[in-house]
Coordinates of C-alpha atoms in Angstrom, one line a residue:
Chain A
M1 CA 7.0 114.3 -34.2
V2 CA 5.0 112.8 -36.5
E3 CA 5.7 113.6 -39.4
S4 CA 8.9 110.9 -38.4
I5 CA 6.2 108.1 -37.7
V6 CA 4.4 109.0 -41.4
Y7 CA 7.9 109.6 -43.1
G8 CA 8.4 105.7 -40.5
F9 CA 5.2 104.2 -41.8
T10 CA 5.9 105.2 -45.9
L11 CA 9.3 103.3 -45.4
G12 CA 8.0 100.7 -44.4
A13 CA 5.0 100.5 -46.8
I14 CA 7.9 100.1 -49.1
L15 CA 9.4 97.5 -48.0
Y16 CA 6.7 95.8 -47.5
L17 CA 6.7 95.8 -50.7
F18 CA 10.3 94.5 -51.1
S19 CA 10.4 91.9 -49.1
I20 CA 7.0 90.2 -49.1
G21 CA 8.9 89.2 -52.3
L22 CA 12.0 87.8 -51.0
S23 CA 9.9 86.3 -48.3
L24 CA 8.4 84.1 -50.5
T25 CA 10.8 83.1 -52.9
F26 CA 12.2 82.1 -49.8
G27 CA 9.8 80.7 -48.4
T28 CA 8.8 78.3 -51.4
M29 CA 11.6 77.7 -53.5
K30 CA 14.1 78.2 -50.6
I31 CA 16.8 80.1 -51.9
I32 CA 17.8 83.7 -51.2
N33 CA 17.3 86.3 -54.4
F34 CA 19.5 88.4 -54.4
A35 CA 18.1 89.4 -58.3
H36 CA 15.0 90.8 -56.5
A37 CA 17.1 94.0 -56.1
M38 CA 18.0 94.5 -60.3
A39 CA 14.8 93.8 -60.7
Y40 CA 13.5 96.7 -58.3
T41 CA 16.4 99.5 -59.8
L42 CA 14.9 98.4 -63.3
G43 CA 11.8 98.8 -63.2
V44 CA 12.8 101.8 -61.5
Y45 CA 14.8 103.1 -65.1
F46 CA 12.1 101.8 -67.5
F47 CA 9.6 103.9 -65.7
I48 CA 11.4 107.0 -65.6
T49 CA 12.6 105.9 -69.2
F50 CA 8.6 106.3 -69.9
L51 CA 7.7 109.4 -67.5
R52 CA 10.8 111.2 -69.9
L53 CA 8.5 109.8 -73.1
F54 CA 5.4 110.9 -72.0
P55 CA 5.5 113.9 -69.6
G56 CA 3.4 113.4 -66.2
A57 CA 1.9 110.2 -66.9
F58 CA 2.9 109.7 -63.1
C59 CA -0.2 106.3 -63.4
I60 CA 0.6 105.4 -67.1
S61 CA 4.3 105.5 -66.0
T62 CA 3.9 102.8 -63.7
F63 CA 2.0 100.0 -65.2
L64 CA 4.2 100.1 -68.3
A65 CA 7.2 99.7 -66.8
V66 CA 5.3 97.1 -64.1
L67 CA 4.5 94.6 -67.0
C68 CA 7.9 95.5 -69.3
M69 CA 9.4 93.9 -66.2
I70 CA 6.7 90.9 -66.6
P71 CA 8.8 89.4 -69.2
V72 CA 12.5 90.2 -68.0
A73 CA 11.8 88.3 -64.8
Y74 CA 9.9 85.1 -66.6
I75 CA 13.5 84.9 -68.1
V76 CA 14.8 85.0 -65.3
E77 CA 12.6 82.4 -62.9
R78 CA 13.3 80.3 -66.2
L79 CA 16.9 80.5 -67.0
I80 CA 18.6 80.7 -63.7
I81 CA 16.1 80.3 -60.6
R82 CA 14.9 76.8 -62.2
R83 CA 17.6 75.4 -62.5
L84 CA 18.6 75.6 -58.9
Y85 CA 15.1 74.0 -56.9
G86 CA 17.0 71.9 -54.0
E87 CA 20.1 71.8 -55.0
S88 CA 21.9 73.3 -51.9
L89 CA 20.9 77.2 -50.9
D90 CA 25.4 77.9 -51.7
Y91 CA 24.7 78.0 -55.3
A92 CA 21.8 79.9 -55.6
I93 CA 22.9 82.4 -53.8
I94 CA 25.9 82.8 -56.1
A95 CA 24.4 82.9 -59.6
T96 CA 21.1 85.8 -58.5
Y97 CA 24.0 87.4 -56.7
A98 CA 25.8 87.2 -60.9
V99 CA 22.5 88.3 -62.2
L100 CA 22.9 90.6 -60.2
L101 CA 26.3 91.6 -61.7
I102 CA 25.0 91.9 -65.0
G103 CA 21.8 93.5 -64.0
T104 CA 23.5 96.2 -62.7
D105 CA 26.3 96.6 -64.9
F106 CA 23.2 97.3 -68.2
I107 CA 22.0 99.7 -66.4
K108 CA 25.3 101.6 -65.9
F109 CA 25.6 101.2 -68.9
V110 CA 22.3 101.7 -70.7
W111 CA 21.4 105.2 -68.0
G112 CA 24.7 105.8 -67.0
N113 CA 25.6 106.2 -62.8
V114 CA 24.8 109.8 -62.5
P115 CA 21.9 109.3 -59.8
Q116 CA 18.3 111.0 -61.5
Q117 CA 15.3 112.0 -59.5
V118 CA 11.7 112.4 -60.1
S119 CA 9.2 114.7 -58.5
D120 CA 6.2 113.8 -56.1
P121 CA 3.9 113.0 -59.1
V122 CA 0.6 114.4 -56.2
G123 CA 2.1 117.5 -55.1
L124 CA 0.0 118.6 -52.7
S125 CA 0.3 117.7 -48.5
I126 CA -1.9 118.2 -46.3
S127 CA -1.5 119.8 -42.4
I128 CA -3.3 117.8 -39.7
F129 CA -2.2 119.4 -36.4
N130 CA -0.2 121.8 -37.6
F131 CA 1.9 119.1 -38.9
I132 CA 2.1 118.8 -42.4
I133 CA 2.3 115.8 -44.0
P134 CA 2.5 115.0 -48.2
V135 CA -0.7 113.3 -49.2
Y136 CA 1.7 110.9 -51.3
R137 CA 2.9 109.4 -48.7
L138 CA -0.1 108.7 -47.9
I139 CA -0.7 107.3 -50.6
I140 CA 2.5 104.7 -50.6
I141 CA 1.3 103.7 -47.0
A142 CA -2.4 102.8 -47.9
V143 CA -1.7 101.3 -51.0
A144 CA 0.8 98.5 -49.3
V145 CA -2.1 98.4 -46.8
I146 CA -4.3 97.5 -49.9
L147 CA -2.3 94.4 -51.1
F148 CA -1.6 93.5 -47.3
V149 CA -5.6 92.8 -47.7
G150 CA -6.0 91.7 -50.8
L151 CA -3.0 89.5 -51.3
N152 CA -4.3 88.2 -48.1
I153 CA -7.9 87.5 -49.9
L154 CA -6.3 86.0 -52.4
L155 CA -3.8 83.4 -51.0
R156 CA -7.0 82.6 -49.0
T157 CA -9.8 81.7 -51.7
T158 CA -8.4 81.5 -55.1
I159 CA -6.9 78.6 -56.0
I160 CA -3.7 79.8 -56.7
G161 CA -3.3 81.0 -53.7
K162 CA -4.2 77.7 -51.8
I163 CA -1.3 75.1 -53.9
V164 CA 0.8 79.0 -52.2
I165 CA 0.1 78.8 -49.1
A166 CA 0.5 74.7 -49.3
A167 CA 4.0 74.2 -50.9
L168 CA 4.8 77.5 -48.1
E169 CA 5.1 74.6 -45.6
D170 CA 5.5 71.7 -47.0
A171 CA 6.6 72.1 -51.3
E172 CA 7.4 68.7 -51.6
G173 CA 4.0 67.7 -50.5
V174 CA 3.1 69.8 -53.2
R175 CA 4.1 68.2 -55.4
C176 CA 3.0 65.3 -54.4
L177 CA -0.6 65.0 -54.9
G178 CA -0.1 65.7 -58.4
V179 CA -0.3 69.5 -58.2
N180 CA 2.4 71.7 -60.7
V181 CA 4.3 73.0 -58.4
S182 CA 6.9 74.5 -60.5
K183 CA 4.0 76.5 -62.7
H184 CA 2.7 78.3 -59.3
F185 CA 6.1 78.7 -58.1
S186 CA 7.1 81.2 -61.1
I187 CA 3.7 82.9 -60.4
V188 CA 4.5 83.1 -57.0
F189 CA 8.1 84.9 -58.4
I190 CA 7.0 86.9 -60.8
F191 CA 4.0 89.1 -58.7
G192 CA 6.7 89.0 -56.1
T193 CA 9.2 90.5 -58.6
L194 CA 6.1 92.8 -59.8
L195 CA 5.5 94.3 -56.4
A196 CA 9.3 95.4 -56.2
V197 CA 9.3 97.2 -59.9
L198 CA 6.1 99.4 -57.9
G199 CA 7.7 99.6 -54.5
G200 CA 10.8 100.7 -56.1
I201 CA 8.6 103.3 -58.7
L202 CA 6.6 104.8 -54.9
Y203 CA 9.8 105.1 -53.4
A204 CA 11.3 107.0 -55.8
P205 CA 9.7 110.4 -55.6
I206 CA 11.3 110.3 -51.8
S207 CA 15.2 109.3 -53.0
A208 CA 17.0 109.0 -56.4
A209 CA 17.5 106.6 -58.9
D210 CA 21.2 105.4 -59.4
P211 CA 22.3 102.0 -60.2
Y212 CA 22.5 101.0 -56.8
M213 CA 19.8 101.5 -54.4
W214 CA 19.2 98.7 -54.0
L215 CA 22.1 98.1 -51.8
N216 CA 20.6 99.4 -48.8
I217 CA 17.0 98.6 -49.6
L218 CA 17.7 94.8 -50.2
L219 CA 20.2 95.1 -46.4
I220 CA 17.2 95.7 -44.5
A221 CA 14.4 93.9 -46.4
F222 CA 16.8 91.0 -45.5
A223 CA 17.0 92.3 -41.7
V224 CA 13.1 92.9 -42.5
V225 CA 12.0 88.7 -43.5
I226 CA 14.6 87.4 -41.3
L227 CA 12.7 89.5 -38.1
G228 CA 9.6 88.2 -39.8
G229 CA 10.5 85.1 -40.2
M230 CA 11.3 83.5 -43.8
G231 CA 7.8 82.7 -45.5
N232 CA 5.7 84.1 -43.0
L233 CA 3.7 86.6 -45.1
N234 CA 1.3 88.8 -41.6
G235 CA 5.1 88.5 -39.5
T236 CA 6.6 90.5 -42.6
F237 CA 3.7 92.7 -43.6
V238 CA 4.3 93.2 -38.8
S239 CA 8.3 93.7 -39.3
A240 CA 8.6 96.0 -41.8
F241 CA 5.8 98.7 -40.1
V242 CA 8.3 98.0 -36.8
L243 CA 11.2 98.8 -39.2
G244 CA 10.8 101.5 -40.6
I245 CA 8.8 103.1 -37.8
T246 CA 12.4 102.6 -35.6
M247 CA 14.1 103.3 -38.6
A248 CA 12.2 107.2 -38.8
I249 CA 12.1 107.8 -35.8
T250 CA 16.5 106.9 -35.2
G251 CA 16.6 108.7 -38.4
R252 CA 14.6 112.0 -36.6
F253 CA 17.5 112.2 -33.3
W254 CA 20.7 110.3 -35.4
S255 CA 20.5 110.0 -39.3
Q256 CA 23.6 108.5 -40.0
A257 CA 22.2 106.1 -37.2
A258 CA 18.8 104.8 -39.0
D259 CA 20.1 102.2 -41.4
T260 CA 22.9 101.2 -38.3
I261 CA 19.6 100.5 -35.9
V262 CA 18.2 98.1 -38.3
F263 CA 21.0 95.8 -37.7
V264 CA 21.0 96.0 -34.3
I265 CA 17.5 95.2 -33.4
M266 CA 18.6 91.7 -36.0
A267 CA 21.4 91.4 -34.1
L268 CA 19.5 91.6 -30.5
V269 CA 16.3 89.4 -32.0
L270 CA 19.1 86.8 -33.0
I271 CA 21.0 86.8 -30.2
F272 CA 17.4 86.1 -28.4
R273 CA 16.0 83.9 -30.2
R274 CA 16.9 79.9 -30.6
R275 CA 15.3 78.4 -33.9
V276 CA 15.6 81.3 -36.9
A277 CA 14.8 80.6 -40.5
Chain B
M1 CA 38.2 65.0 -27.9
D2 CA 38.8 68.2 -25.9
I3 CA 39.5 70.8 -27.8
L4 CA 43.2 71.1 -27.9
T5 CA 43.3 67.4 -29.3
A6 CA 40.9 68.4 -31.6
L7 CA 43.2 71.2 -32.4
G8 CA 46.4 69.4 -31.9
F9 CA 48.5 69.5 -34.7
R10 CA 48.6 65.8 -35.2
A11 CA 48.7 64.7 -39.7
S12 CA 46.1 62.5 -39.6
G13 CA 47.8 59.8 -40.7
R14 CA 48.3 59.1 -44.7
N15 CA 46.4 61.3 -46.2
A16 CA 49.4 63.4 -44.7
L17 CA 51.2 65.2 -48.1
P18 CA 55.3 66.1 -46.7
V19 CA 53.8 70.1 -46.1
Y20 CA 58.1 71.0 -47.1
K21 CA 58.0 70.0 -50.3
E22 CA 54.6 72.8 -51.0
I23 CA 55.9 75.1 -49.4
C24 CA 59.3 74.9 -51.9
V25 CA 56.8 74.4 -54.4
L26 CA 55.5 78.1 -53.9
T27 CA 58.1 80.0 -53.3
I28 CA 59.6 78.9 -56.9
F29 CA 55.7 79.3 -58.9
F30 CA 55.7 82.9 -57.2
L31 CA 59.3 83.9 -57.8
V32 CA 59.0 82.6 -61.2
L33 CA 56.0 84.5 -61.7
T34 CA 58.0 88.4 -60.4
L35 CA 59.3 87.1 -63.4
I36 CA 56.5 86.7 -65.7
I37 CA 54.0 90.0 -63.5
H38 CA 55.7 92.9 -61.3
M39 CA 56.4 91.9 -58.1
Y40 CA 54.8 95.2 -57.2
R41 CA 50.9 93.5 -58.0
I42 CA 52.7 90.0 -56.9
T43 CA 53.0 91.6 -53.6
D44 CA 49.4 92.6 -53.8
F45 CA 47.6 89.4 -54.5
M46 CA 49.6 87.4 -52.4
I47 CA 47.9 89.4 -49.3
F48 CA 44.3 89.0 -51.3
C49 CA 45.6 85.2 -51.8
I50 CA 46.2 85.4 -48.2
Y51 CA 42.4 86.1 -47.3
V52 CA 41.2 84.0 -49.8
M53 CA 43.0 81.4 -47.7
S54 CA 41.2 82.6 -44.8
F55 CA 37.2 82.8 -46.4
D56 CA 38.2 79.1 -48.0
L57 CA 38.7 77.7 -44.4
L58 CA 35.0 79.0 -44.2
Y59 CA 33.6 78.4 -46.9
G60 CA 35.4 75.3 -48.1
Y61 CA 36.1 73.6 -44.9
L62 CA 33.0 74.1 -42.7
G63 CA 30.1 75.0 -45.6
L64 CA 29.7 78.3 -43.9
L65 CA 28.9 81.5 -46.7
S66 CA 29.7 84.6 -45.5
F67 CA 28.1 87.7 -47.4
G68 CA 30.2 89.3 -45.0
H69 CA 34.1 87.9 -45.2
V70 CA 35.6 91.7 -46.1
L71 CA 35.2 93.5 -42.5
Y72 CA 37.5 91.1 -41.0
L73 CA 39.6 92.6 -44.0
G74 CA 39.0 96.2 -43.1
V75 CA 39.0 95.3 -38.9
G76 CA 42.5 94.9 -39.3
V77 CA 43.5 97.5 -41.7
Y78 CA 42.0 100.0 -39.5
I79 CA 42.9 98.8 -36.4
S80 CA 46.9 98.7 -37.0
V81 CA 46.4 101.9 -39.2
L82 CA 45.1 103.6 -36.0
F83 CA 47.4 101.8 -34.0
S84 CA 50.1 103.6 -35.7
I85 CA 49.5 106.0 -35.7
Y86 CA 47.7 106.8 -32.2
I87 CA 50.4 104.0 -30.0
N88 CA 53.5 102.8 -31.7
S89 CA 54.9 102.8 -34.8
N90 CA 56.7 99.1 -34.8
P91 CA 55.2 97.8 -38.4
L92 CA 54.9 94.2 -36.4
L93 CA 53.3 95.5 -33.3
S94 CA 50.9 96.9 -35.6
L95 CA 50.4 94.2 -37.8
L96 CA 49.7 92.2 -34.4
A97 CA 46.6 95.1 -33.0
G98 CA 45.3 94.3 -36.3
T99 CA 45.3 90.4 -36.7
L100 CA 44.2 90.3 -32.3
G101 CA 41.6 93.4 -32.6
G102 CA 40.1 91.8 -36.1
G103 CA 40.2 88.1 -34.3
I104 CA 38.7 89.7 -31.5
I105 CA 35.1 90.6 -33.0
A106 CA 35.6 88.0 -34.8
A107 CA 35.7 85.9 -31.4
I108 CA 31.9 88.0 -30.5
L109 CA 30.6 88.5 -33.4
G110 CA 31.0 84.5 -34.5
L111 CA 29.0 84.1 -30.8
I112 CA 26.3 84.6 -33.6
V113 CA 26.4 84.5 -36.2
V114 CA 27.6 80.7 -36.1
K115 CA 24.4 79.9 -34.3
L116 CA 22.5 80.4 -37.7
D117 CA 22.8 78.5 -41.2
G118 CA 22.1 78.6 -44.8
A119 CA 20.9 81.9 -46.2
S120 CA 20.4 83.7 -42.6
F121 CA 24.5 83.2 -41.9
A122 CA 25.0 84.6 -45.5
L123 CA 22.8 87.5 -45.0
V124 CA 23.7 88.6 -40.5
N125 CA 27.1 89.2 -41.9
L126 CA 25.8 91.2 -45.0
A127 CA 24.6 93.6 -42.5
F128 CA 27.5 92.8 -40.6
S129 CA 30.1 94.4 -43.0
Q130 CA 27.2 97.7 -43.5
I131 CA 27.3 98.6 -40.1
G132 CA 31.5 98.0 -39.6
Y133 CA 30.9 100.4 -43.5
F134 CA 28.5 102.7 -41.5
L135 CA 31.4 103.1 -38.8
V136 CA 34.3 103.7 -40.0
S137 CA 33.0 106.3 -42.8
S138 CA 30.5 108.6 -40.2
T139 CA 30.8 107.1 -36.7
F140 CA 33.6 107.4 -36.7
Q141 CA 34.3 110.1 -39.0
K142 CA 36.7 111.9 -36.4
L143 CA 39.4 109.3 -35.4
T144 CA 39.5 107.8 -39.4
H145 CA 38.9 110.6 -41.8
G146 CA 35.6 109.2 -43.3
T147 CA 35.8 108.9 -46.9
D148 CA 39.0 110.8 -46.8
G149 CA 41.1 108.1 -45.8
I150 CA 43.8 107.9 -43.4
S151 CA 47.5 107.2 -43.8
S152 CA 49.5 105.0 -41.0
R153 CA 52.8 106.1 -40.0
V154 CA 54.9 102.3 -39.9
D155 CA 58.4 102.7 -39.5
A156 CA 61.2 100.3 -40.1
W157 CA 62.1 98.6 -37.3
G158 CA 65.7 96.7 -37.8
F159 CA 65.8 95.5 -41.4
L160 CA 61.9 95.1 -41.8
N161 CA 62.1 98.8 -44.2
F162 CA 58.6 98.3 -45.8
S163 CA 59.3 100.7 -48.1
N164 CA 62.0 98.5 -50.3
E165 CA 60.2 96.3 -52.4
Y166 CA 61.7 93.8 -52.2
I167 CA 61.8 93.5 -48.6
T168 CA 58.2 93.9 -48.5
F169 CA 57.6 91.4 -50.9
S170 CA 59.8 88.9 -49.2
F171 CA 57.9 89.4 -45.6
I172 CA 54.9 88.7 -47.4
L173 CA 55.7 85.8 -49.4
I174 CA 56.5 84.4 -45.6
S175 CA 53.4 85.2 -44.0
M176 CA 51.4 83.1 -47.1
L177 CA 53.6 80.6 -46.7
L178 CA 52.6 80.9 -42.4
V179 CA 49.7 81.0 -44.0
F180 CA 49.8 78.1 -45.9
Y181 CA 51.5 76.4 -43.8
L182 CA 49.3 76.9 -40.4
L183 CA 46.0 76.5 -42.4
R184 CA 47.1 73.0 -44.5
K185 CA 48.3 71.4 -40.5
L186 CA 44.4 72.5 -38.7
T187 CA 42.4 71.6 -42.3
S188 CA 45.1 67.6 -42.2
S189 CA 44.4 67.4 -38.4
P190 CA 42.1 65.8 -36.1
F191 CA 40.0 68.9 -36.6
G192 CA 40.2 69.3 -39.5
V193 CA 38.3 66.1 -40.4
L194 CA 35.9 67.7 -37.9
I195 CA 34.9 71.1 -39.7
R196 CA 34.6 69.1 -42.6
S197 CA 32.1 66.0 -41.3
I198 CA 30.5 68.8 -39.9
K199 CA 30.2 70.4 -43.6
E200 CA 28.6 67.2 -44.9
N201 CA 26.2 66.9 -42.1
E202 CA 26.2 68.5 -38.8
T203 CA 23.1 66.7 -37.8
R204 CA 25.1 63.7 -37.3
V205 CA 28.3 65.1 -35.8
T206 CA 26.4 66.1 -33.1
F207 CA 25.1 62.7 -32.7
L208 CA 28.5 61.7 -32.7
G209 CA 28.9 63.8 -29.1
Y210 CA 30.5 66.7 -30.6
N211 CA 29.5 70.6 -29.3
T212 CA 29.5 71.7 -32.6
F213 CA 28.9 75.3 -31.8
L214 CA 31.6 75.2 -30.6
Y215 CA 33.5 73.4 -33.8
K216 CA 32.7 76.7 -35.7
W217 CA 32.8 79.5 -33.4
I218 CA 36.6 78.1 -33.7
T219 CA 36.9 77.9 -37.1
F220 CA 35.0 82.2 -37.5
F221 CA 36.9 82.9 -35.6
I222 CA 40.7 81.4 -36.7
A223 CA 38.7 82.5 -39.9
G224 CA 38.2 85.5 -38.9
T225 CA 42.1 86.9 -36.9
I226 CA 43.5 85.5 -40.1
A227 CA 41.5 88.4 -43.0
S228 CA 42.4 90.7 -40.1
F229 CA 46.1 88.9 -40.6
A230 CA 45.4 89.5 -44.4
G231 CA 44.9 92.7 -44.1
G232 CA 46.8 94.5 -41.1
I233 CA 49.8 93.1 -44.2
Y234 CA 47.8 94.9 -46.0
T235 CA 48.7 97.9 -44.1
L236 CA 51.9 97.7 -44.2
Y237 CA 52.8 97.5 -48.0
V238 CA 50.2 100.4 -49.0
Q239 CA 50.4 102.3 -45.8
Y240 CA 47.1 104.3 -46.0
V241 CA 43.5 103.5 -45.8
S242 CA 40.0 104.8 -46.8
P243 CA 36.0 102.9 -46.2
T244 CA 36.2 101.6 -49.6
V245 CA 37.9 98.9 -48.1
L246 CA 35.0 98.0 -46.4
N247 CA 33.2 98.6 -49.1
P248 CA 30.2 95.7 -49.0
L249 CA 30.2 95.2 -52.5
D250 CA 33.7 93.4 -52.7
N251 CA 32.5 91.1 -50.3
I252 CA 32.0 88.8 -53.9
D253 CA 35.3 89.2 -53.9
P254 CA 36.6 86.1 -52.2
I255 CA 33.8 84.2 -52.7
L256 CA 34.4 83.5 -56.2
A257 CA 38.2 83.5 -56.3
V258 CA 37.1 80.6 -53.5
L259 CA 34.6 79.7 -56.9
I260 CA 36.8 80.2 -59.4
G261 CA 40.1 78.2 -57.8
G262 CA 37.6 75.0 -55.9
A263 CA 36.1 75.3 -52.7
G264 CA 37.5 73.4 -49.7
N265 CA 40.6 72.8 -51.0
L266 CA 44.7 75.7 -50.1
Y267 CA 45.6 75.2 -53.2
G268 CA 42.6 76.0 -55.3
A269 CA 42.8 79.3 -53.1
I270 CA 46.1 81.0 -53.6
A271 CA 44.7 79.5 -57.8
G272 CA 41.9 81.2 -57.5
G273 CA 43.7 84.1 -56.1
L274 CA 45.4 84.8 -58.3
L275 CA 43.4 84.1 -61.3
F276 CA 40.6 86.2 -59.4
M277 CA 43.1 88.9 -59.8
I278 CA 45.0 89.2 -62.6
M279 CA 41.6 88.9 -64.6
K280 CA 40.1 92.5 -62.7
D281 CA 42.9 93.7 -63.2
W282 CA 43.3 93.2 -66.3
L283 CA 39.2 93.8 -67.1
S284 CA 39.4 97.3 -65.3
S285 CA 42.0 98.3 -66.9
H286 CA 40.3 97.3 -70.0
F287 CA 36.9 98.2 -70.4
A288 CA 34.7 101.1 -67.9
V289 CA 31.8 98.8 -67.0
W290 CA 33.5 94.7 -66.4
Q291 CA 31.9 93.4 -63.1
W292 CA 29.2 92.5 -65.8
V293 CA 31.6 89.3 -66.7
L294 CA 31.9 88.6 -63.0
G295 CA 28.3 88.0 -62.7
I296 CA 28.8 85.5 -66.0
I297 CA 31.1 84.0 -64.8
L298 CA 29.9 83.0 -61.7
L299 CA 26.8 81.8 -63.8
I300 CA 29.1 79.1 -65.8
I301 CA 30.1 78.1 -62.8
S302 CA 27.8 77.6 -60.8
F303 CA 26.1 76.3 -63.2
W304 CA 28.7 73.5 -64.7
F305 CA 32.6 74.3 -62.2
R306 CA 31.7 74.0 -59.3
H307 CA 34.9 71.6 -59.2
G308 CA 37.1 75.1 -59.9
F309 CA 39.4 75.4 -61.1
T310 CA 41.1 72.4 -59.2
G311 CA 38.1 70.3 -59.7
F312 CA 39.6 70.8 -63.7
V313 CA 43.2 69.7 -62.5
M314 CA 42.1 67.0 -61.0
A315 CA 40.0 65.5 -63.2
I316 CA 42.5 65.7 -66.6
R317 CA 45.0 63.5 -63.9
N318 CA 41.8 61.8 -63.1
Y319 CA 41.4 60.4 -66.3
Q320 CA 44.9 60.1 -67.8
R321 CA 45.0 57.6 -64.7
K322 CA 42.8 56.2 -65.2
K323 CA 44.3 56.1 -69.3
A324 CA 47.2 54.9 -67.9
V325 CA 45.8 52.1 -65.8
I326 CA 43.6 50.9 -69.1
Y327 CA 46.5 50.9 -71.7
D328 CA 49.0 48.8 -68.0
Q329 CA 46.2 46.3 -68.6
N330 CA 46.3 45.7 -71.3
G331 CA 50.0 45.6 -72.0
A332 CA 49.9 43.1 -69.6
Q333 CA 47.1 40.9 -71.2
G334 CA 49.3 41.1 -74.7

């Protein structure tokens, strides 16, 4: 049971890293960003390529992969997302889905369809009260918690963060104050994408990388964002961990239902909550 | 207004075109098309067109973008296959069972999803279609044989023998025309005007005293039922089903088809369905990796061609009419 709970926390950490970008993008720009999933997958493939170039250098490969995704995120933001500010939501969904289709095919074309494995970079396990827990999973949880705290401090103390918090409330109002909103949105977008890439890389040793690895996590992350409230950063944190633990515990008893339980919870919450999003 | 008068098939006066003419044109068009493309493919296309029309009712007329419409198609297919195996092998009864089954599921899920708007609506539907895929591929594995799929056991009934290509073609053509007729009547009735008003501005419609939830739910139910009807027909035609009909990645197909054709127009749905299927056939038989082409087309449509094929045709027609008017005026002056 303890193993399941630790696994649940690990899953929650990955979900948090992935969802935070979705939540920020929706909260500030009112765009549902399917291209987020493309960045997540592409980042993992970059990482695997770097890991082949520098065998064993997990941290360096992670850093390089995250670095490589900055121009990709910038191009997507500049060419696609920026054209869709204030447009109807449908076209934003469709255009970012198109980016996802193109990105997935690019990955299939370059790296092929075969799932790629990444080995556990730490490889150690510790035993607490006779339960064996891989250290790597604890590291993932620590990374997510540190990022959560760091992100909150950044948002509260820096001027960019304050503008973002204000824009989450009322982007139009911030624009009226003479702030260059789109520049800040651009920073937020790239930052959210990089967090998702980091999440994908951290998750790669636990799962495997394949061109459609985004599908499952994207669907669950949507559930996380809907449950946590779109644009609510603390809500996203809590709902990511709650759903992660629920999935892990369900998976222990009925492995196939682990993903479905998330949507069942989402449906139940939607039935009983009047106002969403 | 109570529901019955809203649903009553009253044509809304001067805008109504004679429907029988449109149906004749469509029939001739599809018969001529069989000369160019093989009948087997056209049958497939027409099923897809029914499905796209149901999606168009939801997205084009009501303005709700669903990312999970494939669920109702898949449910229709599965229920009619299972009905034909376990209960009765009559083709029409299994079609009816699939349609009703999908309709009931749309009615139940509609109560949840119709409360949502925009983004959440799209995403929750996507989640439901994922649940559907999961249910048929693993939970009910004993019943559905999981990813192996099952064959239906539909017998001939009277002259309706679905192993005969011509009878299948005619049956599906008539079904498609029937769906077209019903949707044409529905969308030009007061009910159709109402759902289009909800698309434009739901708050105002609410202020006028209408229960918009009810009308959205009814539309969702009708769209789901017609999609399941398409699924039931698909069963009669293919007589085999595997969980790939419920693949959540296929949810983009009707969206793309409706956008290509032009949303909010039944001709657009049919044109879009045809163009999409022809394109998909051609691309998938020539390239191994081809979805990126769809991606580029989607981008072009969402940036520059938001009215799709029918919008394009209408723009040309308006341009010509304007030119004719100018010509007439010049003629009168000269």
